[in-house]
């Protein structure tokens, strides 16, 4: 919750949700003009649908009889049609709805439109690679949120580049030697790094822990499916690209290092416990780039919940990082063990709700579920009896409520323990593992039933639209995806994919909650740097940033003013000041990234996994004579973000030597050739290409090179 002092925008800038939220059959709080609403009455996933996935749309209409839907391709030809299913009044949205199901249509293409009763949907695609861009964009969010490192234009483009934040360089006060709040401790701690939580500059262990766990878990899940290459080294634009470690794990490590720095050192009171959070002493104004934050930073009292979050995330680290970096895995395990022991000795140090000056409280006074999750991870990592006993003695091991009605979340972590025990081989009796697995599928069945009962097929209940409801939707989808993995039942995959439809436009507002994905997407999320709505020189949030979503509690002034009387699923406004409906946060983007990676994976029927390279190179020999040749090299940026400054490398297979080059600076060492941009052509926009030429000598034959790498990442 970032309390912003600025509410200075005129009403004309209140875009998006209000205008798109029309055609409500319940009294509309917004007074949206009917004409604007009518064009948006057919709600689809605005990015599109997978050829082998479910394809459903929701129609907002007062009609009570079945209508006819028509699917038109880009040239306007009707390629499929059928009857809609009337669903009547839908409580969460307050709308009267019908559902169009065109799942049986499996042809691929771009620019489809669904038309019902004279109203047309936003255009959308049907293709197997639909989620490739979201897979990398949603994961790139974490790199953008990094504290303590410059965000480099060569990785993110110049609009999103910024100096390192909170490295103790004025006007920043931290985070290299951060004191505690008064009476908490008498020393300072280096807690640099990690990810900023959200639109604020706080770093909170409970939220960082669950987010890291989800990022690493997405890799683990892909590994179990044999599809981890898509998340492997050089698949993301992170500085660690090319280090031999999967990029997703590199990203998680940035936060893991921070989480371990938050542990109270040996010899100090509460050694092994973990400080609950570190943030500004007072809320900062909007906008505010991280390196400009002048507030003193403070460590807040250790908590049992934070300590167990570290224990869980670090134990998972020990398991998953071991093949790549055994020393790091050992360090993680040692931190996890210490945290566990300290939490057992201090089982009731609760973070209070009142501690919300300058940062969010992340209060939690029930930590038995954190104990269960941490014990499950420590048991999975070590197989040791003491951790197994902690698992089996926990009330959460047998409780029917481990998957709460509102899904899992930063304060409700028992479900994560169940997911670990259901998916990671462990020494529990087979019958116990079967029971745990059945609890995952039972929870997924509950979500499917809820979706089937709602016109927008949302897995959350009508009263479940609270702060961060979009994260809750994505978390529920994870449970369905895991159930699908455990059972092979396609209904669960369909449920998980259908929640993506909700996030990307098939919802009460006809709006994609993910920036840059979908015809009409949220773009003014609450963030201190991506604050274009407040300062036109600053960027909008980068593509792939998920808004918190509808929150019927209207917990910020602008939501309270503009959304009074809203139906729960329509309590959202795309305004930068609405931190209670429109902030971004690591714990919401993490399940989105998990889900995007899952959805981007090709199913057995969905075709081959495409190369994950972000570049494509052609090498054309233009001229060849007895001792020499000229060739044109064209490199295309097939990734989602701009390349700013490039280096293309290859090896000559036939003893060729470059003697001159144009439009690039080319050097050669043995067979290895290194071509760098010529300055003026340093930027390659997504989808764009640059060409350069080489002249060289050969020794009789002139075979073309085949493997090219852009900035260390293999091209196709
Ligand atoms: O996601 C958090 C939500 O569950 C709480 O109800 C809310 C109020 O305490 O805080 C949310 O988390 C915010 C945190 O406190 C500060 N950084 C931004 C987070 C997302 O809005």
XYZ file of C-alpha atoms and ligand atoms in Angstrom:
737
model
C 0.000 0.000 0.000
C 1.755 3.081 -1.161
C -0.040 6.058 0.213
C 0.283 8.633 -2.439
C -0.207 12.280 -1.730
C -0.966 13.071 -5.340
C -4.501 12.982 -6.604
C -3.911 15.629 -9.120
C -5.261 14.222 -12.358
C -8.322 15.621 -14.051
C -11.289 13.305 -14.433
C -10.763 13.180 -18.200
C -7.694 11.048 -17.622
C -9.642 8.392 -15.776
C -9.503 6.025 -18.666
C -10.039 2.350 -19.224
C -12.120 0.648 -16.652
C -14.786 3.220 -16.275
C -15.542 3.552 -19.931
C -15.262 -0.134 -20.598
C -17.286 -1.205 -17.636
C -20.627 -0.400 -19.169
C -23.626 -2.512 -20.109
C -24.063 -3.395 -16.502
C -27.518 -4.609 -15.709
C -27.066 -3.740 -12.072
C -27.096 0.003 -11.501
C -23.834 1.198 -12.999
C -21.824 3.302 -10.632
C -19.882 4.816 -13.461
C -22.546 6.304 -15.633
C -20.639 5.051 -18.668
C -22.164 6.080 -21.971
C -24.105 3.190 -23.522
C -22.590 3.758 -26.963
C -19.049 3.266 -25.688
C -20.053 0.129 -23.826
C -21.923 -1.491 -26.694
C -18.781 -1.893 -28.773
C -17.151 -3.866 -25.986
C -19.971 -6.270 -25.239
C -18.181 -9.371 -26.550
C -15.339 -10.085 -24.143
C -12.504 -12.307 -25.296
C -8.939 -13.053 -24.373
C -7.557 -10.129 -26.347
C -4.218 -11.820 -26.922
C -5.971 -14.869 -28.278
C -6.382 -18.575 -27.831
C -4.250 -21.675 -28.199
C -5.244 -23.946 -31.105
C -5.721 -26.898 -28.752
C -7.045 -24.908 -25.801
C -10.507 -23.834 -24.675
C -11.959 -20.901 -26.618
C -14.753 -19.188 -24.836
C -16.007 -15.642 -24.841
C -18.533 -13.844 -22.691
C -21.284 -11.666 -24.101
C -22.826 -8.899 -22.030
C -26.435 -8.649 -23.131
C -29.928 -8.160 -21.836
C -31.150 -10.849 -24.265
C -32.479 -13.912 -22.478
C -32.699 -16.174 -25.554
C -29.688 -17.867 -27.097
C -27.960 -15.719 -29.712
C -25.727 -16.708 -32.624
C -22.004 -16.196 -32.474
C -19.899 -15.889 -35.602
C -16.149 -16.226 -35.799
C -14.648 -14.188 -38.621
C -11.116 -14.397 -39.875
C -8.979 -11.382 -40.717
C -10.593 -11.020 -44.137
C -14.065 -10.957 -42.611
C -15.108 -14.448 -43.729
C -17.232 -16.363 -41.240
C -15.219 -19.489 -40.434
C -17.401 -20.888 -37.647
C -20.670 -20.113 -35.927
C -22.940 -21.498 -33.251
C -25.411 -20.682 -30.501
C -24.491 -18.894 -27.277
C -25.541 -20.246 -23.892
C -27.555 -17.764 -21.795
C -26.223 -17.551 -18.244
C -28.432 -14.827 -16.827
C -27.448 -12.553 -13.967
C -23.823 -12.901 -12.867
C -23.330 -11.802 -9.271
C -19.600 -10.896 -9.291
C -19.875 -8.650 -12.353
C -23.433 -7.457 -11.848
C -24.022 -8.140 -15.520
C -26.337 -10.346 -17.548
C -24.216 -12.755 -19.548
C -24.127 -15.374 -22.271
C -21.209 -17.608 -23.191
C -19.957 -18.391 -26.698
C -17.873 -21.539 -26.990
C -15.815 -21.918 -30.148
C -13.285 -24.402 -28.739
C -13.818 -26.820 -31.615
C -12.296 -24.315 -34.051
C -8.584 -25.130 -34.167
C -7.216 -23.326 -37.211
C -4.492 -20.790 -36.597
C -4.393 -17.187 -37.718
C -4.294 -13.566 -36.668
C -7.025 -10.932 -36.511
C -10.035 -13.089 -35.709
C -13.139 -11.308 -34.448
C -16.114 -12.818 -32.651
C -19.438 -11.193 -33.463
C -22.662 -11.614 -31.512
C -25.886 -9.703 -32.079
C -24.146 -6.963 -34.029
C -21.361 -6.491 -31.485
C -17.791 -7.459 -32.216
C -14.978 -8.476 -29.927
C -11.498 -7.025 -29.948
C -9.368 -8.815 -32.565
C -7.368 -11.816 -31.378
C -5.074 -14.564 -32.657
C -5.227 -18.326 -32.535
C -1.708 -19.731 -32.505
C 0.541 -22.131 -30.633
C 3.160 -19.489 -29.817
C 0.560 -17.156 -28.337
C 2.204 -16.916 -24.925
C 5.869 -16.809 -25.891
C 6.077 -13.033 -25.505
C 4.194 -13.017 -22.208
C 6.471 -15.753 -20.900
C 9.489 -13.487 -21.224
C 7.739 -10.178 -20.468
C 6.138 -11.367 -17.235
C 9.441 -12.816 -16.039
C 11.347 -9.682 -17.118
C 9.231 -7.758 -14.583
C 11.544 -9.026 -11.841
C 14.651 -7.708 -13.508
C 12.965 -4.304 -13.827
C 12.168 -4.407 -10.108
C 15.737 -5.142 -9.045
C 17.209 -2.972 -6.333
C 20.944 -2.357 -6.014
C 21.869 -2.723 -9.679
C 21.645 -0.394 -12.657
C 18.937 -1.427 -15.078
C 20.807 -1.303 -18.333
C 19.455 0.096 -21.589
C 21.086 -2.739 -23.503
C 18.722 -5.132 -21.732
C 15.535 -3.122 -21.356
C 15.754 -0.243 -23.866
C 16.459 3.344 -22.919
C 12.967 4.178 -21.585
C 13.292 1.687 -18.746
C 16.974 2.108 -17.965
C 17.802 3.656 -14.589
C 20.701 3.928 -12.163
C 20.989 1.451 -9.308
C 18.675 2.232 -6.414
C 19.452 2.117 -2.698
C 23.181 1.528 -2.774
C 23.952 4.253 -0.264
C 24.631 6.936 -2.877
C 23.049 10.321 -2.047
C 20.254 11.159 -1.841
C 19.621 7.452 -1.093
C 20.353 6.458 2.481
C 20.618 2.730 2.023
C 20.513 -0.277 1.776
C 24.168 -1.001 2.433
C 24.187 -0.253 6.176
C 20.625 -0.110 7.399
C 19.834 0.530 11.056
C 16.912 -1.043 12.840
C 13.893 0.814 14.071
C 14.417 2.118 17.593
C 14.790 -0.664 20.197
C 14.896 -3.433 17.572
C 18.679 -3.682 17.237
C 21.813 -1.604 17.808
C 23.749 -2.493 14.668
C 23.378 -1.986 10.927
C 22.995 -4.613 8.275
C 23.841 -4.742 4.573
C 20.550 -5.652 2.941
C 21.223 -4.426 -0.581
C 19.721 -6.062 -3.627
C 16.526 -7.998 -4.016
C 13.392 -6.834 -5.768
C 11.305 -3.821 -4.864
C 7.996 -5.210 -3.761
C 5.666 -3.221 -5.937
C 5.104 0.438 -6.768
C 6.920 1.345 -3.555
C 10.555 0.755 -2.637
C 9.924 -1.536 0.305
C 11.409 -5.031 0.429
C 9.304 -7.422 2.470
C 10.510 -10.917 3.263
C 7.151 -12.668 3.343
C 6.187 -11.360 -0.052
C 9.658 -11.774 -1.492
C 9.802 -15.340 -0.189
C 6.599 -16.553 -1.781
C 7.419 -14.762 -5.037
C 10.878 -16.309 -5.245
C 9.398 -19.685 -4.439
C 6.910 -19.324 -7.297
C 9.577 -18.228 -9.776
C 11.746 -21.229 -8.879
C 8.699 -23.489 -8.794
C 7.845 -22.484 -12.357
C 11.267 -23.774 -13.365
C 10.782 -26.983 -11.375
C 7.443 -27.610 -13.029
C 8.913 -27.049 -16.465
C 11.732 -29.423 -15.549
C 9.269 -32.143 -14.613
C 7.628 -31.673 -18.000
C 11.029 -31.855 -19.723
C 10.478 -28.330 -21.057
C 12.865 -26.303 -18.892
C 14.969 -25.245 -21.880
C 12.407 -22.525 -22.508
C 13.425 -20.984 -19.169
C 17.096 -21.863 -19.517
C 20.236 -19.838 -19.963
C 20.025 -16.961 -22.465
C 16.231 -17.057 -22.668
C 15.741 -13.813 -20.744
C 17.277 -10.366 -20.978
C 19.069 -10.521 -17.628
C 22.678 -9.454 -16.987
C 23.601 -13.042 -16.067
C 22.657 -14.297 -19.546
C 25.190 -16.765 -20.833
C 26.525 -17.923 -17.438
C 25.384 -21.523 -17.878
C 22.620 -21.183 -15.277
C 18.949 -20.981 -16.285
C 18.005 -17.304 -16.425
C 14.936 -17.853 -14.261
C 17.205 -19.135 -11.507
C 19.570 -16.191 -11.980
C 16.607 -13.903 -11.432
C 15.471 -15.799 -8.336
C 18.994 -15.698 -6.935
C 18.953 -11.916 -6.970
C 16.134 -12.073 -4.429
C 17.458 -15.102 -2.553
C 20.710 -13.268 -1.863
C 18.710 -10.396 -0.406
C 16.505 -12.693 1.677
C 19.604 -14.283 3.203
C 21.022 -10.835 3.975
C 17.907 -10.184 6.041
C 18.832 -12.967 8.465
C 20.025 -11.854 11.900
C 23.740 -12.746 12.129
C 25.335 -15.151 14.597
C 26.091 -13.626 17.983
C 23.189 -11.164 17.908
C 19.878 -11.441 19.747
C 17.450 -13.512 17.666
C 20.299 -14.921 15.534
C 18.879 -16.934 12.636
C 15.561 -15.068 12.692
C 14.801 -12.856 9.714
C 13.885 -9.169 9.764
C 10.306 -8.829 8.613
C 11.005 -5.997 6.182
C 13.108 -3.009 5.221
C 11.599 0.181 3.862
C 11.463 3.938 4.050
C 10.827 5.596 7.404
C 7.978 7.549 5.793
C 6.014 7.095 2.576
C 7.668 8.828 -0.352
C 5.836 10.960 -2.875
C 4.866 9.873 -6.378
C 6.655 9.766 -8.762
C 10.059 8.851 -7.352
C 12.792 6.874 -9.068
C 14.556 4.495 -6.680
C 17.902 6.269 -6.774
C 16.181 9.549 -5.841
C 14.537 8.281 -2.659
C 15.881 10.446 0.198
C 14.122 8.701 3.078
C 16.062 6.899 5.818
C 15.634 3.138 5.529
C 14.885 0.942 8.540
C 14.898 -2.716 9.435
C 11.756 -3.863 11.198
C 11.590 -6.430 13.965
C 12.229 -10.054 12.997
C 9.100 -12.157 12.620
C 8.385 -15.861 12.688
C 6.562 -15.602 9.352
C 9.529 -13.956 7.603
C 11.923 -16.472 9.139
C 9.868 -19.395 7.846
C 9.522 -17.802 4.419
C 13.292 -17.726 4.180
C 13.459 -21.305 5.443
C 11.069 -22.472 2.704
C 12.580 -20.481 -0.157
C 16.169 -21.282 0.825
C 15.451 -24.999 1.229
C 13.907 -25.020 -2.228
C 17.025 -23.186 -3.444
C 19.201 -25.935 -1.982
C 17.352 -28.550 -4.029
C 16.981 -26.720 -7.297
C 20.321 -24.883 -7.524
C 22.435 -27.913 -6.593
C 23.137 -29.105 -10.158
C 24.241 -25.609 -11.173
C 26.087 -24.361 -8.104
C 26.564 -26.821 -5.230
C 28.305 -24.256 -3.028
C 25.359 -21.911 -3.347
C 22.970 -24.780 -2.633
C 24.924 -25.484 0.574
C 24.724 -21.836 1.585
C 20.970 -21.831 1.015
C 20.523 -25.010 3.025
C 22.540 -23.679 5.913
C 20.460 -20.473 5.980
C 17.251 -22.518 5.806
C 18.270 -24.776 8.682
C 19.247 -21.836 10.867
C 15.980 -20.086 10.089
C 13.973 -23.180 10.948
C 15.740 -23.629 14.280
C 15.300 -19.956 15.151
C 11.606 -20.019 14.216
C 11.061 -23.049 16.450
C 12.661 -21.147 19.302
C 10.563 -18.017 18.584
C 7.281 -19.393 17.246
C 5.078 -16.398 17.942
C 6.906 -13.226 16.888
C 4.066 -11.790 14.863
C 4.327 -8.807 12.540
C 1.645 -6.321 13.601
C -0.928 -4.708 11.291
C -0.119 -1.344 12.858
C 3.377 -1.262 11.349
C 2.424 0.450 8.098
C 4.197 3.799 8.120
C 6.421 4.122 5.066
C 5.703 0.575 3.927
C 3.103 -2.173 3.972
C 2.519 -4.164 7.160
C 2.337 -7.705 5.749
C 0.915 -8.632 9.111
C 0.411 -12.276 9.992
C -0.498 -13.728 13.354
C -1.140 -17.298 12.212
C 2.089 -18.942 11.198
C 1.325 -22.647 11.591
C 0.885 -22.705 7.803
C 4.326 -21.145 7.291
C 5.754 -23.826 9.609
C 4.118 -26.488 7.438
C 5.409 -25.050 4.167
C 8.957 -24.642 5.512
C 8.948 -28.158 6.996
C 7.778 -29.586 3.660
C 10.576 -27.828 1.780
C 13.230 -28.795 4.337
C 12.025 -32.383 4.231
C 12.080 -32.406 0.421
C 15.609 -30.957 0.500
C 17.113 -33.239 3.159
C 14.868 -36.263 3.751
C 15.612 -35.861 7.446
C 13.305 -37.344 10.059
C 12.979 -34.214 12.179
C 11.541 -32.283 9.248
C 9.303 -35.212 8.298
C 7.989 -35.266 11.853
C 7.281 -31.542 11.653
C 5.341 -32.155 8.433
C 3.254 -35.009 9.759
C 2.609 -33.377 13.148
C 1.348 -30.165 11.556
C -2.416 -29.648 11.653
C -2.104 -28.509 8.040
C -1.006 -31.969 6.951
C -4.512 -33.292 7.403
C -6.628 -30.146 7.504
C -9.351 -29.894 4.880
C -8.621 -26.166 4.636
C -5.042 -26.201 3.370
C -6.375 -24.815 0.093
C -8.400 -21.952 1.472
C -11.522 -20.675 -0.235
C -9.442 -17.734 -1.423
C -6.501 -19.699 -2.750
C -3.008 -19.435 -1.360
C -1.165 -16.165 -0.848
C 1.538 -14.431 1.140
C -0.333 -15.043 4.400
C -1.767 -18.449 3.474
C 1.004 -20.839 2.611
C -0.205 -24.289 3.662
C -1.153 -25.067 0.048
C 2.461 -24.525 -0.978
C 3.501 -27.276 1.443
C 0.942 -29.565 -0.153
C 2.201 -28.740 -3.650
C 5.782 -29.543 -2.622
C 4.806 -32.878 -1.093
C 2.591 -33.726 -4.074
C 5.235 -33.039 -6.714
C 8.732 -33.522 -5.238
C 9.690 -37.146 -4.558
C 9.850 -37.663 -0.784
C 9.877 -40.414 1.806
C 6.281 -40.104 3.008
C 4.266 -43.336 2.758
C 2.706 -43.781 -0.679
C -0.803 -43.568 0.739
C 0.017 -40.237 2.369
C 1.398 -38.840 -0.883
C -1.724 -40.069 -2.690
C -3.892 -38.310 -0.117
C -1.914 -35.074 -0.525
C -2.210 -35.306 -4.299
C -5.941 -35.882 -4.003
C -6.163 -32.699 -1.930
C -4.598 -30.745 -4.795
C -7.061 -32.132 -7.324
C -9.981 -31.591 -4.931
C -9.003 -27.929 -4.650
C -8.736 -27.724 -8.437
C -12.178 -29.338 -8.757
C -13.517 -26.609 -6.515
C -12.051 -23.911 -8.780
C -13.450 -25.604 -11.888
C -16.894 -25.786 -10.314
C -16.743 -22.115 -9.427
C -15.669 -21.216 -12.961
C -18.490 -23.264 -14.446
C -20.980 -21.330 -12.358
C -19.797 -17.909 -13.531
C -20.252 -16.169 -16.866
C -16.642 -15.008 -16.831
C -15.305 -18.349 -15.571
C -13.322 -16.886 -12.677
C -12.024 -19.302 -10.024
C -12.588 -16.880 -7.137
C -15.881 -16.506 -5.257
C -18.074 -13.433 -5.563
C -16.696 -12.146 -2.248
C -13.119 -12.941 -3.224
C -12.361 -9.700 -5.059
C -9.954 -8.263 -2.534
C -6.623 -6.426 -2.800
C -4.598 -8.331 -5.394
C -7.486 -10.464 -6.693
C -5.679 -10.968 -9.994
C -2.841 -12.640 -8.112
C -5.392 -14.857 -6.431
C -6.831 -15.837 -9.838
C -3.373 -16.727 -11.132
C -2.547 -18.674 -7.953
C -5.736 -20.713 -8.377
C -4.708 -21.431 -11.960
C -1.416 -22.843 -10.676
C -3.316 -25.308 -8.496
C -5.334 -26.392 -11.542
C -2.189 -26.750 -13.640
C -0.553 -28.916 -10.966
C -3.721 -31.031 -10.754
C -3.496 -31.479 -14.511
C 0.095 -32.624 -14.182
C -0.786 -35.087 -11.406
C -3.761 -36.614 -13.192
C -3.240 -36.009 -16.908
C -6.819 -34.743 -16.952
C -7.169 -32.086 -19.685
C -10.008 -30.330 -17.828
C -7.488 -28.884 -15.396
C -5.273 -27.532 -18.146
C -8.353 -25.997 -19.732
C -9.255 -24.375 -16.399
C -5.772 -22.944 -15.969
C -5.798 -21.567 -19.513
C -9.248 -20.112 -19.093
C -8.113 -18.041 -16.124
C -5.615 -16.481 -18.525
C -8.616 -15.443 -20.641
C -9.977 -13.614 -17.607
C -6.722 -11.753 -16.957
C -6.332 -10.817 -20.618
C -9.727 -9.319 -21.318
C -12.597 -11.743 -20.810
C -13.785 -9.974 -17.707
C -16.361 -7.541 -16.404
C -14.402 -4.571 -17.744
C -13.313 -5.966 -21.107
C -9.782 -4.932 -20.229
C -6.503 -6.832 -20.220
C -4.910 -6.383 -16.801
C -1.456 -7.014 -18.283
C 0.297 -4.018 -19.803
C 1.024 -4.357 -23.503
C -0.815 -7.637 -23.926
C -4.238 -7.219 -25.504
C -5.986 -4.484 -27.501
C -6.948 -2.495 -24.409
C -4.635 -3.109 -21.502
C -3.985 -1.518 -18.125
C -1.201 1.003 -18.433
C -1.306 3.271 -15.425
C -0.511 0.886 -12.631
C 0.621 2.432 -9.365
C 4.414 2.650 -9.571
C 6.926 5.297 -8.597
C 9.076 5.024 -11.731
C 6.637 3.794 -14.395
C 4.548 6.824 -13.625
C 3.783 8.230 -17.053
C 0.344 9.314 -15.940
C 1.939 11.710 -13.459
C 4.984 12.753 -15.485
C 5.040 12.321 -19.254
C 8.823 11.934 -19.265
C 8.480 8.669 -17.353
C 7.412 5.403 -19.015
C 4.246 3.397 -18.613
C 4.800 0.053 -16.918
C 6.708 -2.301 -19.217
C 4.817 -4.981 -21.117
C 3.960 -7.908 -18.905
C 3.080 -6.005 -15.703
C -0.060 -7.340 -13.994
C -2.403 -4.950 -12.165
C -3.634 -6.036 -8.730
C -7.181 -6.083 -10.052
C -10.704 -5.576 -8.766
C -10.931 -4.941 -5.017
C -14.435 -4.490 -3.693
C -13.132 -2.969 -0.449
C -12.179 0.269 -2.293
C -9.159 0.925 -0.069
C -7.752 4.059 -1.639
C -9.283 7.509 -2.045
C -9.695 7.427 -5.800
C -11.316 3.987 -5.791
C -13.616 5.122 -3.006
C -14.556 8.202 -4.979
C -14.893 6.759 -8.460
C -16.040 3.199 -7.882
C -18.652 3.524 -5.146
C -21.396 0.978 -5.680
C -19.391 -1.164 -8.101
C -20.084 -4.855 -8.544
C -17.129 -6.752 -6.986
C -15.500 -7.799 -10.261
C -15.821 -4.268 -11.639
C -14.155 -2.493 -8.694
C -11.075 -1.523 -10.614
C -9.740 1.664 -12.142
C -6.690 2.055 -14.351
C -5.433 5.081 -12.488
C -1.988 5.464 -10.966
C -3.369 6.643 -7.643
C -5.516 3.581 -7.124
C -2.966 1.520 -5.238
C -5.659 -0.792 -3.859
C -6.854 -1.887 -7.334
C -4.034 -0.991 -9.685
C -0.633 -1.542 -8.130
C 1.835 -4.086 -9.465
C 3.590 -6.484 -7.100
C 6.096 -9.316 -7.247
C 3.618 -11.763 -5.695
C 1.148 -11.134 -8.519
C 3.604 -11.167 -11.400
C 5.192 -14.372 -10.102
C 2.084 -16.526 -10.630
C 1.467 -14.731 -13.929
C 4.972 -15.678 -15.067
C 4.445 -19.239 -13.810
C 1.203 -19.459 -15.754
C 2.588 -17.821 -18.891
C 5.479 -20.299 -18.989
C 2.987 -23.133 -18.548
C 0.659 -21.812 -21.247
C 3.550 -21.180 -23.634
C 4.619 -24.798 -23.394
C 3.325 -26.799 -26.312
C 0.976 -29.580 -25.325
C 1.407 -33.005 -26.915
C -1.071 -31.975 -29.590
C -0.031 -28.387 -29.899
C 3.053 -28.702 -32.081
C 6.751 -28.437 -31.400
C 8.286 -26.115 -28.862
C 9.734 -23.334 -30.983
C 13.276 -22.167 -30.478
C 13.472 -19.772 -27.569
C 16.154 -17.664 -29.205
C 15.447 -13.974 -29.328
C 17.217 -13.515 -32.661
C 17.268 -14.934 -36.182
C 20.282 -14.633 -38.476
C 20.701 -15.098 -42.210
C 24.140 -15.301 -43.782
C 24.165 -14.805 -47.542
C 27.305 -15.185 -49.666
C 26.998 -12.460 -52.297
C 30.169 -13.113 -54.199
C 32.806 -15.783 -54.160
C 36.016 -16.023 -56.157
C 39.026 -18.339 -55.978
C 40.540 -16.858 -52.816
C 37.846 -14.585 -51.441
C 34.214 -13.832 -50.785
C 31.767 -11.203 -49.617
C 28.720 -11.957 -47.486
C 25.762 -10.105 -45.966
C 24.747 -10.933 -42.425
C 21.237 -9.971 -41.290
C 20.276 -10.213 -37.653
C 16.633 -9.891 -36.666
C 15.445 -9.193 -33.126
C 12.722 -11.803 -32.575
C 12.473 -11.069 -28.850
C 9.911 -8.837 -27.184
C 12.242 -6.024 -26.157
C 14.521 -3.681 -28.042
C 18.191 -4.558 -28.436
C 20.333 -1.536 -27.665
C 23.944 -2.235 -28.583
C 24.670 -5.643 -30.069
C 27.401 -8.179 -30.553
C 26.981 -11.075 -32.966
C 29.412 -13.984 -32.836
C 30.006 -17.033 -34.985
C 32.746 -19.463 -36.003
C 33.976 -20.007 -39.539
C 33.987 -23.692 -40.376
C 36.361 -23.572 -43.411
C 39.357 -21.496 -42.355
C 37.900 -18.237 -43.682
C 39.367 -14.943 -42.451
C 37.592 -11.613 -42.435
C 39.637 -8.867 -44.066
C 37.165 -5.996 -43.957
C 33.613 -5.199 -42.934
C 30.968 -2.481 -43.338
C 28.133 -1.372 -41.054
C 29.756 -3.296 -38.162
C 33.102 -3.560 -36.393
C 34.356 -7.082 -36.969
C 37.312 -8.815 -35.340
C 38.469 -12.408 -35.587
C 40.406 -14.679 -33.222
C 41.139 -18.093 -34.746
C 37.847 -19.271 -36.154
C 35.814 -17.070 -33.789
C 34.344 -13.908 -35.284
C 33.021 -11.023 -33.227
C 30.857 -8.372 -34.928
C 29.699 -5.319 -33.020
C 27.274 -2.583 -34.005
C 28.637 0.458 -35.776
C 27.068 2.877 -33.289
C 24.371 4.345 -35.495
C 22.746 0.915 -35.917
C 23.011 -0.116 -32.262
C 19.250 -0.312 -31.686
C 17.176 -3.158 -33.076
C 13.496 -2.784 -32.228
C 11.491 -5.964 -31.618
C 10.798 -7.498 -35.036
C 13.341 -5.260 -36.794
C 16.623 -6.319 -38.396
C 20.024 -4.853 -39.230
C 22.402 -6.005 -41.938
C 26.119 -5.655 -42.312
C 28.724 -6.972 -44.725
C 32.043 -8.791 -44.535
C 34.775 -9.480 -47.040
C 37.197 -12.310 -46.423
C 39.571 -14.907 -47.725
C 39.067 -18.647 -47.990
C 41.317 -21.574 -48.784
C 39.374 -23.294 -51.524
C 35.969 -23.969 -50.059
C 33.699 -21.379 -48.454
C 31.128 -23.158 -46.243
C 28.729 -20.783 -44.492
C 28.765 -20.628 -40.700
C 25.669 -22.030 -39.029
C 25.609 -21.147 -35.318
C 25.203 -17.455 -34.468
C 24.823 -15.872 -31.042
C 23.554 -12.409 -30.187
C 25.077 -11.123 -26.960
C 25.882 -14.713 -26.072
C 22.392 -16.084 -26.732
C 21.994 -18.569 -29.569
C 20.025 -17.367 -32.604
C 18.080 -19.386 -35.107
O -0.904 -7.411 -1.260
C -1.100 -6.774 -0.016
C -2.529 -6.944 0.381
O -2.816 -8.311 0.604
C -2.845 -6.124 1.621
O -4.228 -6.182 1.880
C -2.401 -4.685 1.400
C -2.656 -3.776 2.593
O -1.883 -4.138 3.671
O -1.035 -4.642 1.078
C -0.724 -5.310 -0.105
O 0.631 -5.259 -0.316
C 1.212 -4.006 -0.599
C 2.277 -3.774 0.456
O 1.655 -3.596 1.706
C 3.193 -2.610 0.134
N 3.735 -2.720 -1.201
C 2.689 -2.817 -2.213
C 1.846 -4.049 -1.981
C 0.821 -4.233 -3.087
O -0.165 -3.262 -3.065
